[in-house]
């Protein structure tokens, strides 16, 4: 595929993909008017052949996008990194991953580093952008995109998320359809919009089914495994324990499963469990976890394409995007009748 000088051209990529040169250009420019299958093929070819644009308006320095997490210690974060990197690599742009730990000193240090490397754009994850940071990025003319904003954001900042309310309702509807009525819920951090939306979806499903929401069955964690284990212990210690638990992350759902195992309760024979995320671990747990898939890699890829478009001064179609969630039914849920239980009145 390489030319006589050893450089891969857009025309060669287009020929290998069986598409036109303008289609490859649209992918390189982060445009949305390319089908997902074609985009994935072109991005794979660009990565495999290490394509780099010949010229750039950023000549004289490396092109970089900053990806900023409050915490970077979960498979959930790695899925987002993968999605961002697939897009930035195909566009010849580097990705700088940072973790600020919610500390003002770490944020100040990050801003100093960003000024030094002249970033093309910033993607924040599950965060609020404090006004001083937003003002400084605006002064530097650095575009910003937020994945899963913590709360309200400035009207000029695009956000990427998932249909968390719908996912929460779908998961709860699934358990209700299996005959469960005493359904525990493990919420994520209350300060995050995605957590509140999943809880609201749970409440909406219960109310639509005419099932009273027992506040004793609602507890809170931080999306991590240990939090799910502790929440599972609290729920299973109740005088009338739940027959099913919906946890608003896969890691917390696996923690609930561990709490059940240590009590000698079998999942799903004696407790049905549903998670949220569809991390790779959920497919390999024992039993495989029923969960709500949120398209994390796709969310990261869309955030990267959006920030690259903004860095070129292009407009975007809408500042608020939610990608669809989907229930993935596996082996951690079972009907209450099969489990030998009876619905609570």
Rosetta silent file (secondary structure, phi, psi, omega in degrees, C-alpha in Angstrom):
SEQUENCE: XXXXXXXXXXXXXXXXXXXXXXXXXXXXXXXXXXXXXXXXXXXXXXXXXXXXXXXXXXXXXXXXXXXXXXXXXXXXXXXXXXXXXXXXXXXXXXXXXXXXXXXXXXXXXXXXXXXXXXXXXXXXXXXXXXXXXXXXXXXXXXXXXXXXXXXXXXXXXXXXXXXXXXXXXXXXXXXXXXXXXXXXXXXXXXXXXXXXXXXXXXXXXXXXXXXXXXXXXXXXXXXXXXXXXXXXXXXXXXXXXXXXXXXXXXXXXXXXXXXXXXXXXXXXXXXXXXXXXXXXXXXXXXXXXXXXXXXXXXXXXXXXXXXXXXXXXXXXXXXXXXXXXXXXXXXXXXXXXXXXXXXXX
SCORE:     score description
SCORE:     0.000 S_00000001
   1 L     0.000  -26.075 -176.466    0.000    0.000    0.000 S_00000001
   2 L   -67.817  155.028  176.189    2.895    2.388    0.607 S_00000001
   3 L   -79.801 -179.972 -179.999    4.072    4.770   -2.092 S_00000001
   4 L   -60.101  -25.484  179.676    7.554    4.725   -3.558 S_00000001
   5 L   -94.816    7.833  175.737    8.715    6.927   -0.685 S_00000001
   6 L    84.250    6.870 -178.142    7.189    4.603    1.878 S_00000001
   7 L  -103.119  133.705  177.742    4.311    6.911    2.860 S_00000001
   8 L   -78.290  134.824 -179.205    0.717    5.700    2.928 S_00000001
   9 L  -105.360  162.070  175.117   -1.680    7.980    1.054 S_00000001
  10 H   -60.324  -39.067 -178.922   -5.388    8.693    1.531 S_00000001
  11 H   -61.626  -40.081  179.555   -5.956    7.264   -1.957 S_00000001
  12 H   -67.100  -39.511  176.885   -4.309    3.983   -0.944 S_00000001
  13 H   -63.286  -42.963 -179.767   -6.436    3.780    2.219 S_00000001
  14 H   -62.523  -42.096  179.918   -9.556    4.488    0.147 S_00000001
  15 H   -64.357  -42.790 -179.435   -8.679    1.770   -2.350 S_00000001
  16 H   -65.359  -33.582 -179.294   -8.054   -0.795    0.409 S_00000001
  17 H   -85.747  -11.987 -178.047  -11.371    0.086    2.062 S_00000001
  18 L    71.403   33.874  179.696  -13.282    0.117   -1.226 S_00000001
  19 L  -129.971  177.736  179.574  -14.517    3.686   -0.687 S_00000001
  20 L   -83.629  161.068  175.884  -13.888    7.103   -2.191 S_00000001
  21 H   -60.074  -42.863  177.574  -11.110    9.472   -1.130 S_00000001
  22 H   -58.668  -32.679  178.806  -13.672   12.011    0.227 S_00000001
  23 H   -65.578  -42.646  176.623  -15.073    9.290    2.502 S_00000001
  24 H   -62.777  -40.504  179.180  -11.613    8.705    4.027 S_00000001
  25 H   -62.241  -38.196  179.541  -11.216   12.475    4.402 S_00000001
  26 H   -64.652  -38.302  176.944  -14.533   12.688    6.256 S_00000001
  27 H   -65.568  -44.811  179.485  -13.330   10.050    8.724 S_00000001
  28 H   -61.020  -32.006 -177.901  -10.001   11.859    9.210 S_00000001
  29 L   -91.016    5.733  176.892  -11.881   15.100    9.853 S_00000001
  30 L    73.547   18.046 -179.197  -14.183   13.529   12.413 S_00000001
  31 L   -68.638  151.056 -176.926  -17.305   14.036   10.325 S_00000001
  32 L   -92.663   -9.019 -173.837  -20.449   12.168   11.394 S_00000001
  33 L   -88.474   48.550  175.024  -21.824   11.475    7.878 S_00000001
  34 L  -135.087  136.071 -177.772  -20.095    8.077    7.499 S_00000001
  35 L   -63.453  148.548 -177.620  -21.749    4.770    8.382 S_00000001
  36 H   -56.424  -40.963 -179.224  -20.395    3.101   11.560 S_00000001
  37 H   -64.839  -43.114  178.630  -19.186    0.014    9.695 S_00000001
  38 H   -66.449  -40.844  178.972  -17.316    2.039    7.072 S_00000001
  39 H   -61.231  -44.120 -179.127  -15.838    4.319    9.739 S_00000001
  40 H   -62.685  -41.227  179.023  -14.583    1.342   11.740 S_00000001
  41 H   -63.406  -47.252 -177.782  -12.960   -0.211    8.647 S_00000001
  42 H   -65.031  -43.588 -179.759  -11.227    3.030    7.635 S_00000001
  43 H   -63.132  -36.471  177.559  -10.019    3.779   11.177 S_00000001
  44 H   -64.853  -43.632  178.986   -8.603    0.247   11.426 S_00000001
  45 H   -64.374  -39.586  178.806   -6.718    0.648    8.129 S_00000001
  46 H   -62.646  -40.624  178.211   -5.396    4.047    9.210 S_00000001
  47 H   -67.936  -46.618 -176.366   -4.089    2.531   12.443 S_00000001
  48 H   -59.854  -35.671 -176.362   -2.629   -0.561   10.788 S_00000001
  49 L  -102.554   10.513  173.849   -0.700    1.501    8.242 S_00000001
  50 L    49.510   48.040 -178.957    0.201    4.276   10.720 S_00000001
  51 L   -66.866  137.787  173.750   -1.189    6.981    8.456 S_00000001
  52 L  -131.714  133.024  178.199   -0.152   10.555    9.296 S_00000001
  53 L   -60.146  146.583  179.936   -1.469   13.661    7.497 S_00000001
  54 L   -69.070  -44.952 -174.452    1.118   15.440    5.326 S_00000001
  55 L  -130.791  157.323  178.849    0.232   18.931    6.445 S_00000001
  56 L  -152.768  149.130  176.284   -1.672   20.464    9.304 S_00000001
  57 L   -67.449  -11.035  178.834   -2.643   23.924   10.402 S_00000001
  58 L   -97.559   27.675 -176.704   -0.831   22.925   13.614 S_00000001
  59 L   -57.572  144.656  179.452    2.517   22.658   11.820 S_00000001
  60 L    99.379  -11.498  176.407    5.530   23.057   14.062 S_00000001
  61 L  -150.575  159.138  178.001    4.110   21.087   17.008 S_00000001
  62 L   -70.329  143.570  175.612    2.562   17.755   17.766 S_00000001
  63 L   -86.292  131.639 -174.950   -1.223   17.585   17.705 S_00000001
  64 E  -140.045  145.837  170.128   -2.640   16.496   21.056 S_00000001
  65 E  -122.005  134.275  177.663   -5.993   15.972   22.758 S_00000001
  66 E   -92.477  132.619  175.917   -6.250   15.889   26.547 S_00000001
  67 E  -118.467  114.655 -168.167   -8.479   13.237   28.178 S_00000001
  68 E  -117.668  122.222  176.829   -9.043   14.104   31.849 S_00000001
  69 E  -110.778  150.878  166.677  -10.498   11.800   34.520 S_00000001
  70 L   -71.980  -40.373  178.078  -11.165   12.453   38.187 S_00000001
  71 L  -140.086  141.887 -175.516  -10.130    8.848   38.788 S_00000001
  72 L  -128.580   63.905 -173.672   -8.500    6.395   36.415 S_00000001
  73 L  -139.269   32.624 -179.370   -8.754    3.046   38.160 S_00000001
  74 L  -142.467  156.208  174.864  -11.548    1.082   36.539 S_00000001
  75 H   -60.704  -28.436  177.157  -12.222   -0.955   33.380 S_00000001
  76 H   -58.055  -45.893  179.434  -14.960    1.599   32.629 S_00000001
  77 H   -64.932  -39.259 -178.546  -12.313    4.313   32.214 S_00000001
  78 H   -65.227  -34.229  176.629  -10.159    2.073   30.028 S_00000001
  79 H   -63.870  -40.411  177.195  -13.065    1.478   27.629 S_00000001
  80 H   -65.297  -42.826  177.718  -13.430    5.241   27.196 S_00000001
  81 H   -58.175  -44.044 -179.507   -9.684    5.624   26.626 S_00000001
  82 H   -59.628  -43.994  179.873   -9.843    2.940   23.952 S_00000001
  83 H   -63.921  -41.872  178.444  -12.679    4.734   22.152 S_00000001
  84 H   -65.111  -46.989 -175.514  -10.888    8.085   22.214 S_00000001
  85 H   -65.066  -34.885  177.706   -7.572    6.619   21.095 S_00000001
  86 H   -57.755  -40.598 -177.857   -9.089    4.761   18.141 S_00000001
  87 H   -78.543  -46.371 -176.639  -10.269    8.083   16.714 S_00000001
  88 H   -66.150  -39.047  179.440   -7.301   10.282   17.617 S_00000001
  89 H   -63.075  -42.899  179.808   -4.753    7.765   16.322 S_00000001
  90 H   -63.567  -28.212 -179.833   -6.560    7.492   13.004 S_00000001
  91 L   -90.829    3.905 -179.772   -6.494   11.299   12.743 S_00000001
  92 L    73.428   29.335 -176.989   -2.759   11.517   13.518 S_00000001
  93 L  -118.858  136.902  176.931   -3.399   13.095   16.920 S_00000001
  94 E   -82.768  158.467  177.951   -1.852   12.053   20.235 S_00000001
  95 E  -120.512  126.692  176.352   -3.847   11.527   23.438 S_00000001
  96 E  -106.670  113.849 -178.297   -2.650   12.758   26.831 S_00000001
  97 E   -97.279  127.952 -178.385   -4.482   10.969   29.664 S_00000001
  98 E  -129.030  156.804  178.029   -4.558   12.745   33.039 S_00000001
  99 E  -131.444  123.397 -174.437   -6.057   12.084   36.451 S_00000001
 100 L  -107.193   -7.050  173.590   -6.818   15.031   38.725 S_00000001
 101 L    56.163   22.865  178.562   -8.273   13.211   41.770 S_00000001
 102 L    60.464   20.848 -179.569  -10.779   16.058   42.332 S_00000001
 103 L  -104.899  137.890 -178.249   -8.005   18.131   43.946 S_00000001
 104 H   -65.085  -34.591 -179.785   -7.531   21.821   43.112 S_00000001
 105 H   -66.214  -39.402  178.209   -3.723   21.475   43.253 S_00000001
 106 H   -66.505  -36.766  178.985   -3.819   18.657   40.692 S_00000001
 107 H   -66.096  -42.175  178.852   -6.111   20.734   38.466 S_00000001
 108 H   -62.659  -42.509  179.252   -3.757   23.724   38.611 S_00000001
 109 H   -63.814  -39.933  178.550   -0.803   21.516   37.715 S_00000001
 110 H   -62.497  -42.819  179.274   -2.761   20.019   34.819 S_00000001
 111 H   -61.933  -40.268  178.046   -3.598   23.496   33.500 S_00000001
 112 H   -62.026  -43.441  178.892    0.069   24.476   33.621 S_00000001
 113 H   -64.368  -38.627 -179.729    0.999   21.370   31.663 S_00000001
 114 H   -64.447  -42.171  177.942   -1.757   22.028   29.139 S_00000001
 115 H   -59.465  -39.233 -176.848   -0.534   25.570   28.490 S_00000001
 116 H   -68.413  -35.093 -175.777    2.956   24.219   27.842 S_00000001
 117 H   -99.244   -1.226  174.632    1.850   21.611   25.301 S_00000001
 118 L    51.162   65.953 -177.071   -0.832   23.729   23.571 S_00000001
 119 L   -65.739  147.997  176.172   -3.549   21.084   23.419 S_00000001
 120 L   -77.772  -23.658 -178.711   -6.007   20.983   20.501 S_00000001
 121 E  -178.202  164.706 -177.312   -8.900   20.130   22.812 S_00000001
 122 E  -129.394  135.361  173.013   -9.940   18.659   26.143 S_00000001
 123 E  -115.142  116.469  175.289  -12.328   15.818   26.993 S_00000001
 124 E   -96.955  147.092 -179.453  -13.446   15.730   30.636 S_00000001
 125 E  -120.510  129.885  179.945  -15.062   12.582   32.077 S_00000001
 126 L    40.789   61.630 -173.252  -17.805   12.597   34.784 S_00000001
 127 L  -145.621  156.502  161.656  -16.842   16.060   35.847 S_00000001
 128 L   -98.835  140.775  175.582  -18.013   19.599   36.311 S_00000001
 129 L   -94.153  108.681 -178.960  -15.752   22.164   34.680 S_00000001
 130 L   -59.090  148.692 -175.799  -15.146   24.794   37.337 S_00000001
 131 H   -55.842  -43.411  178.197  -15.636   28.354   36.145 S_00000001
 132 H   -60.709  -37.838  178.924  -11.933   29.329   36.488 S_00000001
 133 H   -69.183  -44.160  178.966  -10.928   26.306   34.388 S_00000001
 134 H   -60.021  -43.157 -179.450  -13.649   26.980   31.812 S_00000001
 135 H   -64.445  -41.235 -179.241  -12.578   30.647   31.556 S_00000001
 136 H   -67.444  -41.617  177.871   -8.912   29.744   31.137 S_00000001
 137 H   -65.424  -37.261  176.646   -9.637   27.161   28.424 S_00000001
 138 H   -63.905  -41.530  178.742  -11.863   29.705   26.664 S_00000001
 139 H   -62.973  -38.268 -179.916   -9.026   32.272   26.838 S_00000001
 140 L   -79.820   -3.694 -177.909   -6.627   29.706   25.364 S_00000001
 141 L    59.769   41.130  177.218   -9.211   28.887   22.659 S_00000001
 142 L  -103.116  116.000  179.799   -9.131   25.211   23.630 S_00000001
 143 E   -69.146  153.167 -176.257  -12.458   23.461   22.902 S_00000001
 144 E  -129.484  139.995  170.950  -14.013   21.264   25.582 S_00000001
 145 E  -131.449  142.586  178.738  -16.300   18.213   25.484 S_00000001
 146 E  -117.864  131.052  171.444  -17.638   16.423   28.590 S_00000001
 147 E   -96.536  126.975  179.760  -18.508   12.728   28.818 S_00000001
 148 L    50.904   68.828 -179.686  -21.182   12.038   31.478 S_00000001
 149 L   -59.699  147.333 -179.893  -21.227   15.502   33.090 S_00000001
 150 L   -70.796  -40.508 -178.939  -21.568   15.529   36.854 S_00000001
 151 L  -146.976 -149.890  178.084  -24.137   18.328   36.838 S_00000001
 152 L   -67.537  144.553 -179.731  -25.225   21.309   34.800 S_00000001
 153 L  -126.739  163.497  178.491  -22.660   22.622   32.316 S_00000001
 154 L   -60.149  147.291 -174.706  -22.186   25.833   30.374 S_00000001
 155 L   -64.399  -20.846 -178.592  -24.384   26.066   27.286 S_00000001
 156 L   -93.238    7.850 -179.442  -21.354   26.265   24.993 S_00000001
 157 L  -106.807  114.609  177.747  -19.851   22.966   26.207 S_00000001
 158 E   -67.558  147.941  177.841  -20.974   19.843   24.278 S_00000001
 159 E  -128.472  147.091  176.735  -21.744   16.719   26.311 S_00000001
 160 E  -122.908  130.092  178.469  -21.782   13.013   25.437 S_00000001
 161 E  -147.605 -166.842  176.721  -23.731   10.518   27.522 S_00000001
 162 E  -124.867  167.009 -179.308  -25.932    7.439   27.428 S_00000001
 163 L   -80.171   76.674 -173.385  -29.662    6.949   27.917 S_00000001
 164 H   -67.367  -41.192  179.611  -29.258    6.326   31.637 S_00000001
 165 H   -62.519  -47.699  179.068  -32.920    6.806   32.602 S_00000001
 166 H   -61.222  -41.695  178.384  -34.061    4.405   29.894 S_00000001
 167 H   -62.635  -42.201  178.129  -31.386    1.901   30.904 S_00000001
 168 H   -63.601  -40.213  179.134  -32.454    2.068   34.541 S_00000001
 169 H   -68.999  -43.354 -178.790  -36.069    1.530   33.641 S_00000001
 170 H   -60.832  -42.891  179.038  -35.309   -1.328   31.232 S_00000001
 171 H   -62.213  -43.235 -179.321  -33.240   -3.195   33.828 S_00000001
 172 H   -69.570  -40.177  175.962  -35.971   -2.837   36.444 S_00000001
 173 H   -58.481  -38.501  179.070  -38.684   -3.825   33.957 S_00000001
 174 H   -60.128  -46.399 -179.961  -36.694   -6.984   33.222 S_00000001
 175 H   -67.359  -38.578  177.035  -36.697   -7.978   36.891 S_00000001
 176 H   -62.881  -39.462 -179.361  -40.385   -7.113   37.246 S_00000001
 177 H   -65.669  -21.590  178.230  -41.191   -9.271   34.208 S_00000001
 178 L   -87.994    3.499  177.190  -39.520  -12.189   35.997 S_00000001
 179 L    96.160   -3.086 -179.863  -41.936  -11.796   38.908 S_00000001
 180 L   -73.892  139.593  176.220  -39.639   -9.933   41.293 S_00000001
 181 L  -126.105  -32.471  177.801  -41.253   -7.214   43.390 S_00000001
 182 L   -94.399   87.992 -171.931  -38.814   -6.747   46.231 S_00000001
 183 E  -111.881  116.877  175.863  -36.011   -5.304   44.122 S_00000001
 184 E   -77.543  154.061  178.018  -32.992   -3.677   45.738 S_00000001
 185 E  -134.082  129.172  175.318  -31.193   -0.811   44.033 S_00000001
 186 E  -108.433  106.233 -177.183  -27.552    0.221   44.479 S_00000001
 187 E   -81.412  159.756  171.005  -27.184    3.787   43.250 S_00000001
 188 L   -85.931 -172.701 -179.966  -23.977    5.485   42.157 S_00000001
 189 L   -54.376  130.719 -174.181  -22.707    8.772   43.622 S_00000001
 190 L   -67.290  -18.415 -178.752  -25.667   11.099   44.099 S_00000001
 191 L   -79.994   -5.972 -177.655  -23.754   14.099   42.693 S_00000001
 192 L   -98.456  133.994  178.500  -23.601   12.530   39.195 S_00000001
 193 H   -58.231  -41.204 -177.756  -26.397   13.071   36.678 S_00000001
 194 H   -63.062  -37.253  178.590  -26.005    9.536   35.313 S_00000001
 195 H   -65.306  -46.218 -178.376  -26.510    8.065   38.801 S_00000001
 196 H   -64.915  -35.896 -179.907  -29.636   10.094   39.458 S_00000001
 197 H   -67.225  -39.151  178.782  -31.048    9.189   36.038 S_00000001
 198 H   -65.992  -40.763  176.724  -30.592    5.441   36.659 S_00000001
 199 H   -63.756  -42.029  178.632  -32.300    5.757   40.037 S_00000001
 200 H   -62.882  -37.682  177.126  -35.158    7.713   38.458 S_00000001
 201 H   -64.202  -40.359  175.713  -35.538    4.970   35.827 S_00000001
 202 H   -60.103  -48.776 -178.889  -35.756    2.346   38.598 S_00000001
 203 H   -62.159  -41.785 -177.970  -38.418    4.367   40.422 S_00000001
 204 H   -62.788  -41.881  179.385  -40.395    4.946   37.221 S_00000001
 205 H   -64.980  -43.626 -179.580  -40.498    1.226   36.403 S_00000001
 206 H   -62.880  -45.061 -178.182  -41.586    0.276   39.925 S_00000001
 207 H   -67.084  -39.091  179.053  -44.309    2.916   39.998 S_00000001
 208 H   -64.343  -29.172  179.248  -45.562    1.998   36.510 S_00000001
 209 L   -86.172   -0.951 -179.653  -45.899   -1.621   37.691 S_00000001
 210 L    74.467   24.975 -179.934  -47.845   -0.499   40.745 S_00000001
 211 L  -103.949  124.751 -179.988  -45.093   -1.637   43.120 S_00000001
 212 L   -65.761  134.696  177.850  -44.415    0.559   46.132 S_00000001
 213 L   -82.432  114.847  177.988  -40.796    1.700   46.315 S_00000001
 214 L   -87.503  112.682 -175.829  -39.392    0.632   49.684 S_00000001
 215 H   -62.632  -22.136  175.699  -36.704    3.189   50.571 S_00000001
 216 H   -62.706  -24.241 -176.312  -34.966    0.522   52.692 S_00000001
 217 H   -87.983    0.972 -179.893  -34.108   -1.231   49.436 S_00000001
 218 E  -109.017  123.812  178.119  -32.207    1.764   48.012 S_00000001
 219 E  -135.163  172.248 -171.637  -28.565    2.213   48.983 S_00000001
 220 E  -127.702  143.714  174.506  -25.610    4.097   47.529 S_00000001
 221 L  -137.423 -165.587 -176.355  -22.097    3.228   46.377 S_00000001
 222 L  -122.722   23.312 -179.850  -19.290    4.713   44.288 S_00000001
 223 L    79.700   -6.908 -175.995  -19.397    2.353   41.246 S_00000001
 224 L   -93.985  164.345 -176.428  -16.558    0.196   42.658 S_00000001
 225 H   -58.998  -48.126 -176.268  -16.540   -3.482   43.587 S_00000001
 226 H   -61.702  -39.109  178.958  -16.103   -2.930   47.348 S_00000001
 227 H   -62.421  -38.830  176.885  -19.019   -0.495   47.463 S_00000001
 228 H   -66.234  -37.794  177.549  -21.236   -3.113   45.820 S_00000001
 229 H   -62.445  -46.602  179.829  -20.086   -5.715   48.341 S_00000001
 230 H   -65.914  -40.945  178.464  -20.943   -3.422   51.273 S_00000001
 231 H   -64.955  -41.169  177.443  -24.274   -2.447   49.708 S_00000001
 232 H   -60.400  -40.997  176.950  -25.076   -6.095   49.080 S_00000001
 233 H   -61.318  -43.124 -179.977  -24.395   -6.868   52.734 S_00000001
 234 H   -61.762  -45.375 -177.711  -26.748   -4.090   53.842 S_00000001
 235 H   -67.762  -40.209 -177.028  -29.544   -5.301   51.558 S_00000001
 236 H   -78.629  -12.410  175.335  -29.106   -8.977   52.421 S_00000001
 237 L   -84.868   -9.008 -179.423  -29.061   -8.165   56.151 S_00000001
 238 L   -63.400  145.952  178.387  -32.609   -6.764   55.964 S_00000001
 239 L   -53.976  -39.205  173.703  -35.237   -8.818   57.843 S_00000001
 240 L  -116.114   94.257 -173.684  -37.013   -9.244   54.497 S_00000001
 241 L   -73.003  157.963  176.807  -34.189   -9.358   51.968 S_00000001
 242 L   -69.322  155.340  173.264  -34.709   -8.560   48.282 S_00000001
 243 L   -92.488  -12.316  179.665  -35.183  -11.326   45.739 S_00000001
 244 E  -150.826  153.203  176.895  -33.311   -9.264   43.133 S_00000001
 245 E  -134.951  132.205  171.819  -30.819   -6.388   43.080 S_00000001
 246 E  -108.923  115.816  178.310  -30.136   -3.872   40.326 S_00000001
 247 E  -105.079  138.156 -172.335  -26.737   -2.210   40.788 S_00000001
 248 L   -85.523   23.354  163.798  -25.925    0.874   38.737 S_00000001
 249 L  -157.096  154.655  178.628  -22.495   -0.405   37.683 S_00000001
 250 H   -62.756  -41.547 -177.866  -21.126   -3.819   36.760 S_00000001
 251 H   -62.408  -40.752  177.823  -18.422   -3.653   39.431 S_00000001
 252 H   -68.347  -36.015  176.936  -21.005   -2.990   42.154 S_00000001
 253 H   -61.942  -41.645  178.103  -23.190   -5.795   40.775 S_00000001
 254 H   -66.481  -32.686  174.481  -20.238   -8.184   41.044 S_00000001
 255 H   -65.126  -39.146  175.915  -19.720   -6.956   44.602 S_00000001
 256 H   -62.170  -42.961  178.577  -23.359   -7.806   45.365 S_00000001
 257 H   -59.647  -38.649  179.415  -22.789  -11.291   43.917 S_00000001
 258 H   -68.276  -39.304  176.756  -19.804  -11.737   46.225 S_00000001
 259 H   -60.978  -40.662  178.458  -21.867  -10.656   49.252 S_00000001
 260 H   -65.646  -43.691 -177.689  -24.472  -13.258   48.291 S_00000001
 261 H   -59.751  -41.343 -178.016  -21.834  -15.979   47.779 S_00000001
 262 H   -68.880  -17.120  175.162  -20.369  -15.422   51.233 S_00000001
 263 L   -93.744   -0.143 -177.940  -23.837  -15.974   52.700 S_00000001
 264 L    80.009   16.546  177.871  -24.271  -19.184   50.790 S_00000001
 265 L   -93.396  132.908 -178.368  -26.873  -17.627   48.460 S_00000001
 266 L   -93.845  135.326  173.998  -26.704  -18.725   44.831 S_00000001
 267 L  -101.863  124.037    5.948  -27.067  -16.285   41.927 S_00000001
 268 L   -99.153    7.482 -173.808  -29.562  -16.482   40.250 S_00000001
 269 L   -57.758  -40.458 -177.266  -31.225  -19.378   42.142 S_00000001
 270 L  -117.473   -8.266  177.281  -31.742  -17.346   45.300 S_00000001
 271 L  -156.308  121.649  173.955  -30.920  -13.805   44.156 S_00000001
 272 E   -88.628  141.752 -177.061  -31.143  -12.241   40.700 S_00000001
 273 E  -134.800  134.679  176.219  -28.582   -9.505   39.961 S_00000001
 274 E  -124.726  139.869  176.692  -28.404   -6.905   37.169 S_00000001
 275 E  -111.980 -166.755 -179.955  -25.521   -4.496   36.507 S_00000001
 276 E  -150.897  121.385  174.593  -24.932   -1.468   34.294 S_00000001
 277 E   142.444  -47.635 -171.015  -22.052   -0.881   31.800 S_00000001
 278 L    64.912   54.007  172.352  -21.407   -4.247   30.096 S_00000001
 279 L   -70.872  158.719  178.195  -17.709   -4.288   30.894 S_00000001
 280 H   -53.774  -34.765 -179.566  -15.700   -7.248   29.544 S_00000001
 281 H   -60.159  -30.444 -175.019  -15.656   -8.709   33.077 S_00000001
 282 H   -66.196  -28.937 -179.429  -19.435   -9.043   33.067 S_00000001
 283 H   -79.384  -18.646 -175.767  -19.334  -11.641   30.292 S_00000001
 284 H  -110.044    4.109  177.329  -16.744  -13.749   32.131 S_00000001
 285 L   -72.790  170.841 -179.617  -18.179  -13.622   35.645 S_00000001
 286 L  -126.004  106.396    0.743  -19.782  -16.716   37.146 S_00000001
 287 L   -79.021  163.168  174.971  -22.587  -16.663   36.270 S_00000001
 288 L   -54.382  138.626 -168.504  -22.310  -14.241   33.317 S_00000001
 289 L   -86.944  126.945  166.233  -23.905  -10.974   34.382 S_00000001
 290 E   -69.290  131.704 -173.510  -27.168   -9.616   33.018 S_00000001
 291 E  -155.354  167.576  174.044  -26.449   -5.922   32.527 S_00000001
 292 E   -98.748  119.784  179.622  -27.318   -2.726   30.695 S_00000001
 293 E   -81.272  120.891  165.302  -24.795   -1.997   27.977 S_00000001
 294 L  -106.912  134.687 -170.657  -23.743    1.589   27.666 S_00000001
 295 L   -77.798   77.290 -172.551  -21.545    2.074   24.588 S_00000001
 296 H   -61.269  -47.978 -179.414  -18.460    3.367   26.400 S_00000001
 297 H   -63.112  -39.295  178.254  -15.992    3.045   23.513 S_00000001
 298 H   -65.812  -36.675  176.700  -18.497    4.676   21.155 S_00000001
 299 H   -62.948  -43.833  177.275  -19.005    7.512   23.652 S_00000001
 300 H   -63.629  -42.179  179.480  -15.252    8.081   23.780 S_00000001
 301 H   -63.591  -42.455  179.797  -14.971    7.976   19.994 S_00000001
 302 H   -66.329  -38.859  177.216  -17.794   10.469   19.515 S_00000001
 303 H   -61.844  -41.025  179.409  -16.268   12.807   22.110 S_00000001
 304 H   -65.932  -44.588  179.135  -12.936   12.664   20.254 S_00000001
 305 H   -62.410  -37.843 -179.273  -14.537   13.330   16.869 S_00000001
 306 H   -66.361  -46.164 -177.415  -16.482   16.245   18.364 S_00000001
 307 H   -68.493  -32.226  176.955  -13.478   17.905   19.986 S_00000001
 308 H   -68.564  -38.780  176.168  -11.422   17.510   16.783 S_00000001
 309 H   -62.749  -44.428  179.499  -14.176   19.157   14.752 S_00000001
 310 H   -63.669  -35.225  179.981  -14.338   22.034   17.223 S_00000001
 311 H   -65.810  -23.358  177.572  -10.542   22.404   17.078 S_00000001
 312 L   -92.247    3.992  179.150  -10.885   23.009   13.321 S_00000001
 313 L    80.812   13.630 -179.518  -13.528   25.664   13.895 S_00000001
 314 L   -85.573  154.176  176.871  -16.338   23.489   12.552 S_00000001
 315 L   -86.401  160.754  176.413  -19.858   23.550   13.969 S_00000001
 316 L  -118.098  156.965 -172.625  -21.571   20.476   15.463 S_00000001
 317 L   -68.890  -40.545 -178.535  -25.138   19.341   14.929 S_00000001
 318 L  -150.892  141.777 -178.184  -26.209   19.296   18.590 S_00000001
 319 L   -81.038  -12.157 -176.775  -24.437   20.084   21.868 S_00000001
 320 E  -125.364  116.454 -178.416  -26.156   17.281   23.817 S_00000001
 321 E  -125.826  132.657  172.674  -25.892   13.671   22.630 S_00000001
 322 E  -122.700  121.510  177.687  -27.110   10.512   24.384 S_00000001
 323 E   -87.829  148.742 -171.978  -26.200    7.139   22.875 S_00000001
 324 L   -71.240  141.482  171.249  -28.634    4.267   23.314 S_00000001
 325 L   -95.260  165.047 -178.573  -28.286    1.684   26.063 S_00000001
 326 E  -149.446  134.322  177.333  -29.321   -1.969   25.642 S_00000001
 327 E   -75.014  127.951  177.747  -30.249   -4.738   28.079 S_00000001
 328 E  -110.753  101.767 -176.645  -27.923   -7.748   27.788 S_00000001
 329 L   -84.363  121.043  178.090  -29.722  -10.736   29.330 S_00000001
 330 L  -124.919 -134.340 -168.447  -27.334  -13.403   30.564 S_00000001
 331 L  -111.221    9.354 -178.271  -27.417  -15.912   33.416 S_00000001
 332 L   -94.498    4.913  177.427  -27.515  -13.842   36.617 S_00000001
 333 L  -127.237  146.342 -179.110  -31.304  -13.333   36.488 S_00000001
 334 L  -151.840  153.554  179.576  -34.103  -15.880   36.779 S_00000001
 335 L   -65.133  147.845 -178.805  -37.851  -15.795   37.267 S_00000001
 336 L   -63.153  -35.157  179.394  -38.999  -15.788   40.868 S_00000001
 337 L   -63.075  -42.538  178.778  -41.192  -18.847   40.199 S_00000001
 338 L   -66.149  -29.285 -179.099  -38.188  -20.852   38.972 S_00000001
 339 L   -80.346   -6.586  178.398  -36.271  -19.738   42.057 S_00000001
 340 L    84.376    9.450 -179.488  -38.992  -21.157   44.254 S_00000001
 341 L   -99.422  178.380  176.514  -39.935  -17.775   45.697 S_00000001
 342 L  -129.403  141.761  178.121  -43.127  -15.780   45.728 S_00000001
 343 L   -60.388  139.796  174.485  -43.565  -12.088   44.889 S_00000001
 344 L   -73.191  145.034  179.872  -43.880   -9.847   47.908 S_00000001
 345 L   -81.249    0.000    0.000  -47.211   -8.074   48.183 S_00000001
